[in-house]
């Protein structure tokens, strides 16, 4: 275990905790006090660290995400729903059935749509979604928080963000492998670990756009 | 104070804590045990809640962000740097000076660029950035975490994400008002509060793209 700790940079006490919580599988016992760990353990420890430190997930969510990655009975179409559900919690269980049901889409129109700005917006945009998708509730909450803070996210600006989100999603979906288990792994990790990349890119692009628009105008006179 | 609690839905004990920590300005004392709070207090409490609950910021970061919003001595060009710095911490203080200095840009090329994948990528893309910008370190960390988890973020995929980030940044920067204080407020809150909107949009767009690409093919035969 001290070799595993040295290899991953994770303290032994933390590794013991991961083992107790089942986040990392036990090693092969070589004596009463010794166990052997191989490359799969190193990879798993690094994955748990990435999900907690970069992804910002708590250990309960990490456990759910790992269980989803290991699950063999998720079909290719259900991969996204199952993965997003693992990230959000276990209280929304039947999205696959709903996705096959035409009435389950946001463009079906129902009482919920009337009170959900996100659902109305997504429906107007023609996005095919399950109207019970909890990510739509997340969108409502995040949109309302912007409103409360005086960030004017009007429909025009949301549409522009929607265009960018579709661009990103096409790259995401194109990169999902065909094998179900690999697909779940890719989708879950891609959602959690690529978000921080996109967040950093957005802030860097803001700097670049601001400097090249406003700064450029100032500096042109100086001839550089 | 109980009226302020009723108006905002925030418990009185929490409001007292916000007041003690200086996150919310004191009310106007009307007697020894009473103070009057107005609409600015309601707005400030809602802002603190949005930053902590939707933005996921701790109270120390919220305090720094609020101080940046209140600061009158940030010029228009320094707004983005000051704002991003408030979100990241106080240990990077001279980005404005550096932004005006041609040698401070990533495309200047230095020893750091050689060891930072994010800096090399941004320089190749022609993004005008201060090479000491801590967001570049965040990008490196987030990119490395993807690598460690087996998410193949090659340069091609990063370029596609970079395109989307520029699209988003142009919307962001266009929405920044000219008045410095309003600009700082917009940038800080826009960074913290719009990220969750974009994250939700990305996941919804993934569902839509996956269903309209794969699901659509299945259902076409059923004639709906």
GROMACS .gro file of C-alpha atoms in nm:
model
  448
    1UNK     CA    1   0.000   0.000   0.000
    2UNK     CA    2   0.292   0.236   0.056
    3UNK     CA    3   0.399   0.167  -0.304
    4UNK     CA    4   0.044   0.256  -0.422
    5UNK     CA    5   0.065   0.571  -0.212
    6UNK     CA    6   0.403   0.664  -0.362
    7UNK     CA    7   0.278   0.595  -0.716
    8UNK     CA    8  -0.040   0.805  -0.682
    9UNK     CA    9   0.069   1.068  -0.429
   10UNK     CA   10  -0.235   0.985  -0.215
   11UNK     CA   11  -0.168   0.935   0.161
   12UNK     CA   12  -0.200   0.579   0.297
   13UNK     CA   13  -0.475   0.688   0.540
   14UNK     CA   14  -0.682   0.816   0.246
   15UNK     CA   15  -0.620   0.495   0.047
   16UNK     CA   16  -0.743   0.290   0.347
   17UNK     CA   17  -1.055   0.505   0.355
   18UNK     CA   18  -1.115   0.451  -0.019
   19UNK     CA   19  -1.077   0.073   0.034
   20UNK     CA   20  -1.319   0.071   0.329
   21UNK     CA   21  -1.576   0.267   0.128
   22UNK     CA   22  -1.537   0.032  -0.169
   23UNK     CA   23  -1.418   0.310  -0.402
   24UNK     CA   24  -1.102   0.111  -0.473
   25UNK     CA   25  -1.112  -0.272  -0.501
   26UNK     CA   26  -0.903  -0.472  -0.249
   27UNK     CA   27  -0.556  -0.587  -0.351
   28UNK     CA   28  -0.451  -0.953  -0.370
   29UNK     CA   29  -0.344  -1.060  -0.020
   30UNK     CA   30   0.015  -1.187  -0.014
   31UNK     CA   31   0.038  -1.226   0.363
   32UNK     CA   32  -0.168  -1.139   0.670
   33UNK     CA   33  -0.061  -0.772   0.659
   34UNK     CA   34   0.033  -0.731   0.293
   35UNK     CA   35  -0.160  -0.700  -0.029
   36UNK     CA   36  -0.047  -0.648  -0.383
   37UNK     CA   37  -0.186  -0.363  -0.594
   38UNK     CA   38  -0.147  -0.339  -0.969
   39UNK     CA   39  -0.196  -0.083  -1.246
   40UNK     CA   40  -0.579  -0.108  -1.222
   41UNK     CA   41  -0.558   0.013  -0.859
   42UNK     CA   42  -0.334   0.302  -0.958
   43UNK     CA   43  -0.581   0.400  -1.230
   44UNK     CA   44  -0.880   0.374  -0.996
   45UNK     CA   45  -0.715   0.586  -0.726
   46UNK     CA   46  -0.629   0.852  -0.987
   47UNK     CA   47  -0.987   0.845  -1.113
   48UNK     CA   48  -1.131   0.894  -0.763
   49UNK     CA   49  -0.890   1.185  -0.709
   50UNK     CA   50  -0.980   1.345  -1.043
   51UNK     CA   51  -1.354   1.315  -0.971
   52UNK     CA   52  -1.320   1.468  -0.624
   53UNK     CA   53  -1.051   1.731  -0.682
   54UNK     CA   54  -1.116   1.848  -1.038
   55UNK     CA   55  -1.478   1.738  -1.069
   56UNK     CA   56  -1.567   1.861  -0.720
   57UNK     CA   57  -1.781   1.552  -0.647
   58UNK     CA   58  -1.841   1.427  -0.294
   59UNK     CA   59  -1.753   1.062  -0.221
   60UNK     CA   60  -2.118   0.945  -0.229
   61UNK     CA   61  -2.152   1.079  -0.584
   62UNK     CA   62  -1.816   0.927  -0.679
   63UNK     CA   63  -1.944   0.589  -0.556
   64UNK     CA   64  -2.260   0.625  -0.768
   65UNK     CA   65  -2.059   0.731  -1.071
   66UNK     CA   66  -1.821   0.434  -1.032
   67UNK     CA   67  -2.118   0.197  -0.999
   68UNK     CA   68  -2.263   0.338  -1.322
   69UNK     CA   69  -1.931   0.298  -1.501
   70UNK     CA   70  -1.915  -0.067  -1.389
   71UNK     CA   71  -2.277  -0.142  -1.474
   72UNK     CA   72  -2.302  -0.376  -1.776
   73UNK     CA   73  -2.678  -0.334  -1.841
   74UNK     CA   74  -2.697   0.015  -1.984
   75UNK     CA   75  -2.771   0.032  -2.355
   76UNK     CA   76  -2.615   0.282  -2.592
   77UNK     CA   77  -2.920   0.510  -2.599
   78UNK     CA   78  -2.961   0.505  -2.222
   79UNK     CA   79  -2.598   0.593  -2.159
   80UNK     CA   80  -2.645   0.968  -2.136
   81UNK     CA   81  -2.950   0.948  -1.911
   82UNK     CA   82  -2.793   0.689  -1.681
   83UNK     CA   83  -2.473   0.888  -1.659
   84UNK     CA   84  -2.633   1.223  -1.591
   85UNK     CA   85  -2.860   1.055  -1.333
   86UNK     CA   86  -2.560   0.909  -1.152
   87UNK     CA   87  -2.424   1.261  -1.120
   88UNK     CA   88  -2.748   1.412  -0.998
   89UNK     CA   89  -2.873   1.148  -0.758
   90UNK     CA   90  -3.088   0.837  -0.756
   91UNK     CA   91  -3.433   0.995  -0.731
   92UNK     CA   92  -3.508   0.998  -1.101
   93UNK     CA   93  -3.514   0.642  -1.224
   94UNK     CA   94  -3.720   0.596  -1.538
   95UNK     CA   95  -3.583   0.835  -1.794
   96UNK     CA   96  -3.507   0.558  -2.049
   97UNK     CA   97  -3.873   0.454  -2.072
   98UNK     CA   98  -3.975   0.816  -2.097
   99UNK     CA   99  -3.724   0.888  -2.372
  100UNK     CA  100  -3.897   0.629  -2.591
  101UNK     CA  101  -4.235   0.786  -2.523
  102UNK     CA  102  -4.338   1.072  -2.748
  103UNK     CA  103  -4.548   1.224  -2.467
  104UNK     CA  104  -4.244   1.235  -2.246
  105UNK     CA  105  -4.070   1.502  -2.451
  106UNK     CA  106  -4.070   1.870  -2.371
  107UNK     CA  107  -4.230   1.951  -2.702
  108UNK     CA  108  -4.531   1.745  -2.591
  109UNK     CA  109  -4.646   2.039  -2.377
  110UNK     CA  110  -4.798   1.996  -2.033
  111UNK     CA  111  -4.861   2.183  -1.709
  112UNK     CA  112  -4.493   2.170  -1.609
  113UNK     CA  113  -4.385   2.352  -1.925
  114UNK     CA  114  -4.597   2.652  -1.830
  115UNK     CA  115  -4.410   2.708  -1.505
  116UNK     CA  116  -4.059   2.614  -1.621
  117UNK     CA  117  -3.874   2.878  -1.820
  118UNK     CA  118  -3.604   2.628  -1.917
  119UNK     CA  119  -3.860   2.377  -2.047
  120UNK     CA  120  -4.039   2.645  -2.248
  121UNK     CA  121  -3.710   2.768  -2.392
  122UNK     CA  122  -3.587   2.416  -2.479
  123UNK     CA  123  -3.922   2.330  -2.639
  124UNK     CA  124  -3.917   2.649  -2.847
  125UNK     CA  125  -3.568   2.556  -2.959
  126UNK     CA  126  -3.687   2.211  -3.064
  127UNK     CA  127  -3.455   2.020  -2.832
  128UNK     CA  128  -3.582   1.665  -2.785
  129UNK     CA  129  -3.575   1.607  -2.411
  130UNK     CA  130  -3.764   1.424  -2.143
  131UNK     CA  131  -3.958   1.700  -1.967
  132UNK     CA  132  -3.891   1.530  -1.632
  133UNK     CA  133  -3.516   1.545  -1.687
  134UNK     CA  134  -3.374   1.691  -1.362
  135UNK     CA  135  -3.111   1.879  -1.564
  136UNK     CA  136  -3.402   2.101  -1.675
  137UNK     CA  137  -3.463   2.185  -1.309
  138UNK     CA  138  -3.093   2.267  -1.275
  139UNK     CA  139  -3.126   2.497  -1.573
  140UNK     CA  140  -3.428   2.670  -1.416
  141UNK     CA  141  -3.241   2.719  -1.088
  142UNK     CA  142  -2.926   2.850  -1.256
  143UNK     CA  143  -3.126   3.083  -1.484
  144UNK     CA  144  -3.329   3.216  -1.187
  145UNK     CA  145  -3.006   3.279  -0.993
  146UNK     CA  146  -2.875   3.488  -1.284
  147UNK     CA  147  -3.200   3.685  -1.289
  148UNK     CA  148  -3.185   3.740  -0.911
  149UNK     CA  149  -2.828   3.872  -0.947
  150UNK     CA  150  -2.921   4.109  -1.228
  151UNK     CA  151  -2.744   3.911  -1.504
  152UNK     CA  152  -2.980   3.964  -1.793
  153UNK     CA  153  -3.002   3.622  -1.958
  154UNK     CA  154  -3.271   3.708  -2.211
  155UNK     CA  155  -3.387   3.461  -2.475
  156UNK     CA  156  -3.149   3.610  -2.735
  157UNK     CA  157  -2.844   3.551  -2.516
  158UNK     CA  158  -2.971   3.204  -2.416
  159UNK     CA  159  -3.009   3.115  -2.784
  160UNK     CA  160  -2.648   3.215  -2.848
  161UNK     CA  161  -2.536   3.003  -2.551
  162UNK     CA  162  -2.758   2.724  -2.684
  163UNK     CA  163  -2.574   2.735  -3.019
  164UNK     CA  164  -2.240   2.703  -2.839
  165UNK     CA  165  -2.376   2.419  -2.621
  166UNK     CA  166  -2.486   2.229  -2.934
  167UNK     CA  167  -2.141   2.275  -3.085
  168UNK     CA  168  -1.984   2.132  -2.769
  169UNK     CA  169  -2.240   1.850  -2.743
  170UNK     CA  170  -2.173   1.737  -3.100
  171UNK     CA  171  -1.802   1.704  -3.016
  172UNK     CA  172  -1.895   1.522  -2.692
  173UNK     CA  173  -2.137   1.278  -2.854
  174UNK     CA  174  -1.907   1.208  -3.149
  175UNK     CA  175  -1.635   1.105  -2.902
  176UNK     CA  176  -1.856   0.849  -2.721
  177UNK     CA  177  -1.738   0.497  -2.804
  178UNK     CA  178  -1.986   0.230  -2.924
  179UNK     CA  179  -1.920  -0.027  -2.646
  180UNK     CA  180  -2.175   0.047  -2.367
  181UNK     CA  181  -1.938   0.025  -2.068
  182UNK     CA  182  -1.673   0.239  -2.233
  183UNK     CA  183  -1.950   0.478  -2.338
  184UNK     CA  184  -2.083   0.521  -1.984
  185UNK     CA  185  -1.733   0.579  -1.857
  186UNK     CA  186  -1.664   0.835  -2.128
  187UNK     CA  187  -1.993   1.021  -2.074
  188UNK     CA  188  -1.974   1.036  -1.695
  189UNK     CA  189  -1.611   1.136  -1.685
  190UNK     CA  190  -1.654   1.366  -1.982
  191UNK     CA  191  -1.936   1.550  -1.806
  192UNK     CA  192  -1.752   1.588  -1.476
  193UNK     CA  193  -1.398   1.641  -1.597
  194UNK     CA  194  -1.450   1.838  -1.918
  195UNK     CA  195  -1.671   2.102  -1.750
  196UNK     CA  196  -1.367   2.250  -1.566
  197UNK     CA  197  -1.175   2.255  -1.897
  198UNK     CA  198  -1.461   2.443  -2.064
  199UNK     CA  199  -1.490   2.680  -1.769
  200UNK     CA  200  -1.119   2.766  -1.794
  201UNK     CA  201  -1.142   2.802  -2.173
  202UNK     CA  202  -1.438   3.038  -2.137
  203UNK     CA  203  -1.245   3.267  -1.900
  204UNK     CA  204  -0.932   3.262  -2.117
  205UNK     CA  205  -1.138   3.332  -2.429
  206UNK     CA  206  -1.300   3.626  -2.245
  207UNK     CA  207  -0.953   3.770  -2.178
  208UNK     CA  208  -0.849   3.717  -2.539
  209UNK     CA  209  -1.169   3.866  -2.682
  210UNK     CA  210  -1.155   4.164  -2.443
  211UNK     CA  211  -0.787   4.238  -2.517
  212UNK     CA  212  -0.814   4.187  -2.893
  213UNK     CA  213  -1.128   4.406  -2.911
  214UNK     CA  214  -1.052   4.688  -2.666
  215UNK     CA  215  -0.679   4.653  -2.595
  216UNK     CA  216  -0.603   4.614  -2.966
  217UNK     CA  217  -0.767   4.944  -3.041
  218UNK     CA  218  -0.545   5.121  -2.787
  219UNK     CA  219  -0.223   4.958  -2.893
  220UNK     CA  220  -0.260   4.999  -3.267
  221UNK     CA  221  -0.130   5.357  -3.241
  222UNK     CA  222   0.190   5.228  -3.079
  223UNK     CA  223   0.268   5.024  -3.386
  224UNK     CA  224   0.298   4.680  -3.220
  225UNK     CA  225  -3.460   4.127   1.046
  226UNK     CA  226  -3.746   3.877   1.052
  227UNK     CA  227  -3.900   4.069   0.760
  228UNK     CA  228  -3.569   4.039   0.570
  229UNK     CA  229  -3.569   3.668   0.651
  230UNK     CA  230  -3.927   3.629   0.526
  231UNK     CA  231  -3.851   3.827   0.208
  232UNK     CA  232  -3.538   3.626   0.120
  233UNK     CA  233  -3.618   3.285   0.270
  234UNK     CA  234  -3.285   3.292   0.455
  235UNK     CA  235  -3.298   3.199   0.827
  236UNK     CA  236  -3.238   3.481   1.079
  237UNK     CA  237  -2.934   3.299   1.224
  238UNK     CA  238  -2.775   3.293   0.876
  239UNK     CA  239  -2.855   3.662   0.821
  240UNK     CA  240  -2.686   3.746   1.154
  241UNK     CA  241  -2.381   3.553   1.038
  242UNK     CA  242  -2.373   3.741   0.705
  243UNK     CA  243  -2.393   4.072   0.898
  244UNK     CA  244  -2.112   3.972   1.136
  245UNK     CA  245  -1.890   3.870   0.843
  246UNK     CA  246  -1.965   4.197   0.662
  247UNK     CA  247  -2.122   4.020   0.363
  248UNK     CA  248  -2.441   4.223   0.416
  249UNK     CA  249  -2.423   4.589   0.527
  250UNK     CA  250  -2.587   4.678   0.860
  251UNK     CA  251  -2.943   4.815   0.859
  252UNK     CA  252  -3.039   5.159   0.989
  253UNK     CA  253  -3.092   5.129   1.368
  254UNK     CA  254  -3.442   5.235   1.468
  255UNK     CA  255  -3.413   5.133   1.835
  256UNK     CA  256  -3.168   4.943   2.054
  257UNK     CA  257  -3.284   4.605   1.924
  258UNK     CA  258  -3.430   4.696   1.588
  259UNK     CA  259  -3.286   4.792   1.254
  260UNK     CA  260  -3.449   4.867   0.925
  261UNK     CA  261  -3.349   4.685   0.607
  262UNK     CA  262  -3.440   4.798   0.258
  263UNK     CA  263  -3.437   4.662  -0.096
  264UNK     CA  264  -3.054   4.687  -0.119
  265UNK     CA  265  -3.029   4.442   0.173
  266UNK     CA  266  -3.272   4.201   0.010
  267UNK     CA  267  -3.069   4.216  -0.313
  268UNK     CA  268  -2.740   4.166  -0.131
  269UNK     CA  269  -2.871   3.863   0.063
  270UNK     CA  270  -3.001   3.709  -0.261
  271UNK     CA  271  -2.664   3.772  -0.426
  272UNK     CA  272  -2.474   3.601  -0.143
  273UNK     CA  273  -2.712   3.304  -0.166
  274UNK     CA  274  -2.674   3.280  -0.544
  275UNK     CA  275  -2.294   3.291  -0.520
  276UNK     CA  276  -2.283   3.021  -0.252
  277UNK     CA  277  -2.564   2.791  -0.365
  278UNK     CA  278  -2.554   2.814  -0.744
  279UNK     CA  279  -2.196   2.937  -0.784
  280UNK     CA  280  -2.061   2.697  -0.522
  281UNK     CA  281  -1.831   2.963  -0.371
  282UNK     CA  282  -1.718   2.953  -0.009
  283UNK     CA  283  -1.785   3.262   0.206
  284UNK     CA  284  -1.422   3.382   0.190
  285UNK     CA  285  -1.443   3.389  -0.190
  286UNK     CA  286  -1.785   3.556  -0.173
  287UNK     CA  287  -1.631   3.829   0.047
  288UNK     CA  288  -1.349   3.881  -0.206
  289UNK     CA  289  -1.595   3.890  -0.495
  290UNK     CA  290  -1.817   4.145  -0.317
  291UNK     CA  291  -1.510   4.362  -0.242
  292UNK     CA  292  -1.419   4.353  -0.612
  293UNK     CA  293  -1.772   4.449  -0.712
  294UNK     CA  294  -1.760   4.746  -0.471
  295UNK     CA  295  -1.413   4.858  -0.575
  296UNK     CA  296  -1.427   5.186  -0.771
  297UNK     CA  297  -1.066   5.185  -0.897
  298UNK     CA  298  -1.078   4.911  -1.158
  299UNK     CA  299  -1.055   5.035  -1.514
  300UNK     CA  300  -1.247   4.886  -1.803
  301UNK     CA  301  -0.950   4.688  -1.936
  302UNK     CA  302  -0.859   4.551  -1.595
  303UNK     CA  303  -1.213   4.435  -1.522
  304UNK     CA  304  -1.172   4.078  -1.645
  305UNK     CA  305  -0.839   4.025  -1.472
  306UNK     CA  306  -0.957   4.176  -1.143
  307UNK     CA  307  -1.274   3.972  -1.152
  308UNK     CA  308  -1.112   3.639  -1.234
  309UNK     CA  309  -0.851   3.709  -0.968
  310UNK     CA  310  -1.118   3.767  -0.705
  311UNK     CA  311  -1.257   3.424  -0.787
  312UNK     CA  312  -0.922   3.247  -0.777
  313UNK     CA  313  -0.760   3.407  -0.473
  314UNK     CA  314  -0.540   3.701  -0.384
  315UNK     CA  315  -0.198   3.554  -0.465
  316UNK     CA  316  -0.177   3.688  -0.819
  317UNK     CA  317  -0.181   4.064  -0.800
  318UNK     CA  318  -0.015   4.228  -1.099
  319UNK     CA  319  -0.197   4.097  -1.404
  320UNK     CA  320  -0.304   4.446  -1.523
  321UNK     CA  321   0.057   4.561  -1.553
  322UNK     CA  322   0.146   4.242  -1.729
  323UNK     CA  323  -0.146   4.268  -1.971
  324UNK     CA  324  -0.006   4.598  -2.098
  325UNK     CA  325   0.336   4.445  -2.147
  326UNK     CA  326   0.400   4.264  -2.477
  327UNK     CA  327   0.645   4.026  -2.308
  328UNK     CA  328   0.375   3.920  -2.066
  329UNK     CA  329   0.170   3.743  -2.330
  330UNK     CA  330   0.176   3.369  -2.388
  331UNK     CA  331   0.289   3.414  -2.747
  332UNK     CA  332   0.606   3.577  -2.610
  333UNK     CA  333   0.743   3.229  -2.543
  334UNK     CA  334   0.939   3.143  -2.227
  335UNK     CA  335   1.044   2.852  -2.013
  336UNK     CA  336   0.696   2.813  -1.862
  337UNK     CA  337   0.538   2.758  -2.205
  338UNK     CA  338   0.754   2.453  -2.261
  339UNK     CA  339   0.614   2.276  -1.954
  340UNK     CA  340   0.254   2.396  -1.977
  341UNK     CA  341   0.035   2.221  -2.231
  342UNK     CA  342  -0.239   2.482  -2.191
  343UNK     CA  343   0.004   2.770  -2.253
  344UNK     CA  344   0.145   2.600  -2.563
  345UNK     CA  345  -0.205   2.531  -2.695
  346UNK     CA  346  -0.329   2.887  -2.626
  347UNK     CA  347  -0.016   3.036  -2.787
  348UNK     CA  348  -0.060   2.818  -3.097
  349UNK     CA  349  -0.419   2.935  -3.115
  350UNK     CA  350  -0.308   3.298  -3.099
  351UNK     CA  351  -0.497   3.381  -2.782
  352UNK     CA  352  -0.358   3.699  -2.627
  353UNK     CA  353  -0.309   3.613  -2.261
  354UNK     CA  354  -0.079   3.688  -1.974
  355UNK     CA  355   0.129   3.372  -1.943
  356UNK     CA  356   0.116   3.403  -1.563
  357UNK     CA  357  -0.264   3.399  -1.566
  358UNK     CA  358  -0.363   3.140  -1.302
  359UNK     CA  359  -0.656   3.031  -1.520
  360UNK     CA  360  -0.389   2.874  -1.746
  361UNK     CA  361  -0.281   2.662  -1.450
  362UNK     CA  362  -0.643   2.564  -1.395
  363UNK     CA  363  -0.660   2.461  -1.761
  364UNK     CA  364  -0.344   2.251  -1.724
  365UNK     CA  365  -0.483   2.080  -1.413
  366UNK     CA  366  -0.822   2.012  -1.571
  367UNK     CA  367  -0.665   1.885  -1.896
  368UNK     CA  368  -0.425   1.658  -1.702
  369UNK     CA  369  -0.718   1.517  -1.501
  370UNK     CA  370  -0.895   1.427  -1.828
  371UNK     CA  371  -0.579   1.256  -1.951
  372UNK     CA  372  -0.543   1.064  -1.623
  373UNK     CA  373  -0.904   0.945  -1.654
  374UNK     CA  374  -0.859   0.831  -2.015
  375UNK     CA  375  -1.068   1.113  -2.169
  376UNK     CA  376  -0.877   1.178  -2.487
  377UNK     CA  377  -0.870   1.557  -2.515
  378UNK     CA  378  -0.641   1.579  -2.814
  379UNK     CA  379  -0.554   1.910  -2.981
  380UNK     CA  380  -0.829   1.860  -3.241
  381UNK     CA  381  -1.101   1.827  -2.976
  382UNK     CA  382  -0.952   2.115  -2.775
  383UNK     CA  383  -0.963   2.335  -3.085
  384UNK     CA  384  -1.332   2.255  -3.129
  385UNK     CA  385  -1.397   2.338  -2.762
  386UNK     CA  386  -1.187   2.653  -2.811
  387UNK     CA  387  -1.416   2.761  -3.099
  388UNK     CA  388  -1.721   2.717  -2.875
  389UNK     CA  389  -1.548   2.903  -2.589
  390UNK     CA  390  -1.477   3.198  -2.820
  391UNK     CA  391  -1.842   3.201  -2.928
  392UNK     CA  392  -1.950   3.214  -2.561
  393UNK     CA  393  -1.684   3.472  -2.469
  394UNK     CA  394  -1.798   3.706  -2.748
  395UNK     CA  395  -2.152   3.698  -2.605
  396UNK     CA  396  -2.011   3.749  -2.254
  397UNK     CA  397  -1.787   4.041  -2.344
  398UNK     CA  398  -2.055   4.209  -2.559
  399UNK     CA  399  -2.286   4.207  -2.256
  400UNK     CA  400  -2.036   4.385  -2.027
  401UNK     CA  401  -2.154   4.741  -1.957
  402UNK     CA  402  -1.917   5.038  -2.003
  403UNK     CA  403  -1.936   5.172  -1.645
  404UNK     CA  404  -1.648   5.008  -1.450
  405UNK     CA  405  -1.839   4.911  -1.134
  406UNK     CA  406  -2.130   4.767  -1.328
  407UNK     CA  407  -1.877   4.589  -1.551
  408UNK     CA  408  -1.696   4.423  -1.260
  409UNK     CA  409  -2.028   4.312  -1.117
  410UNK     CA  410  -2.141   4.170  -1.451
  411UNK     CA  411  -1.813   3.988  -1.517
  412UNK     CA  412  -1.777   3.834  -1.170
  413UNK     CA  413  -2.138   3.726  -1.146
  414UNK     CA  414  -2.144   3.623  -1.511
  415UNK     CA  415  -1.845   3.396  -1.458
  416UNK     CA  416  -1.980   3.234  -1.144
  417UNK     CA  417  -2.350   3.219  -1.222
  418UNK     CA  418  -2.351   3.155  -1.598
  419UNK     CA  419  -2.115   2.854  -1.573
  420UNK     CA  420  -2.394   2.641  -1.415
  421UNK     CA  421  -2.631   2.753  -1.695
  422UNK     CA  422  -2.376   2.649  -1.958
  423UNK     CA  423  -2.313   2.320  -1.779
  424UNK     CA  424  -2.686   2.239  -1.782
  425UNK     CA  425  -2.718   2.347  -2.146
  426UNK     CA  426  -2.427   2.122  -2.241
  427UNK     CA  427  -2.590   1.818  -2.083
  428UNK     CA  428  -2.930   1.894  -2.236
  429UNK     CA  429  -2.772   1.950  -2.577
  430UNK     CA  430  -2.595   1.614  -2.539
  431UNK     CA  431  -2.934   1.447  -2.483
  432UNK     CA  432  -3.085   1.627  -2.780
  433UNK     CA  433  -2.791   1.549  -3.011
  434UNK     CA  434  -2.782   1.183  -2.900
  435UNK     CA  435  -3.157   1.134  -2.944
  436UNK     CA  436  -3.182   1.322  -3.273
  437UNK     CA  437  -2.882   1.132  -3.414
  438UNK     CA  438  -2.934   0.777  -3.284
  439UNK     CA  439  -3.293   0.775  -3.153
  440UNK     CA  440  -3.423   0.950  -3.463
  441UNK     CA  441  -3.287   0.673  -3.681
  442UNK     CA  442  -3.480   0.410  -3.478
  443UNK     CA  443  -3.810   0.594  -3.472
  444UNK     CA  444  -3.825   0.698  -3.833
  445UNK     CA  445  -3.962   0.352  -3.921
  446UNK     CA  446  -4.256   0.406  -3.685
  447UNK     CA  447  -4.364   0.710  -3.881
  448UNK     CA  448  -4.362   0.968  -3.597
   0.00000   0.00000   0.00000
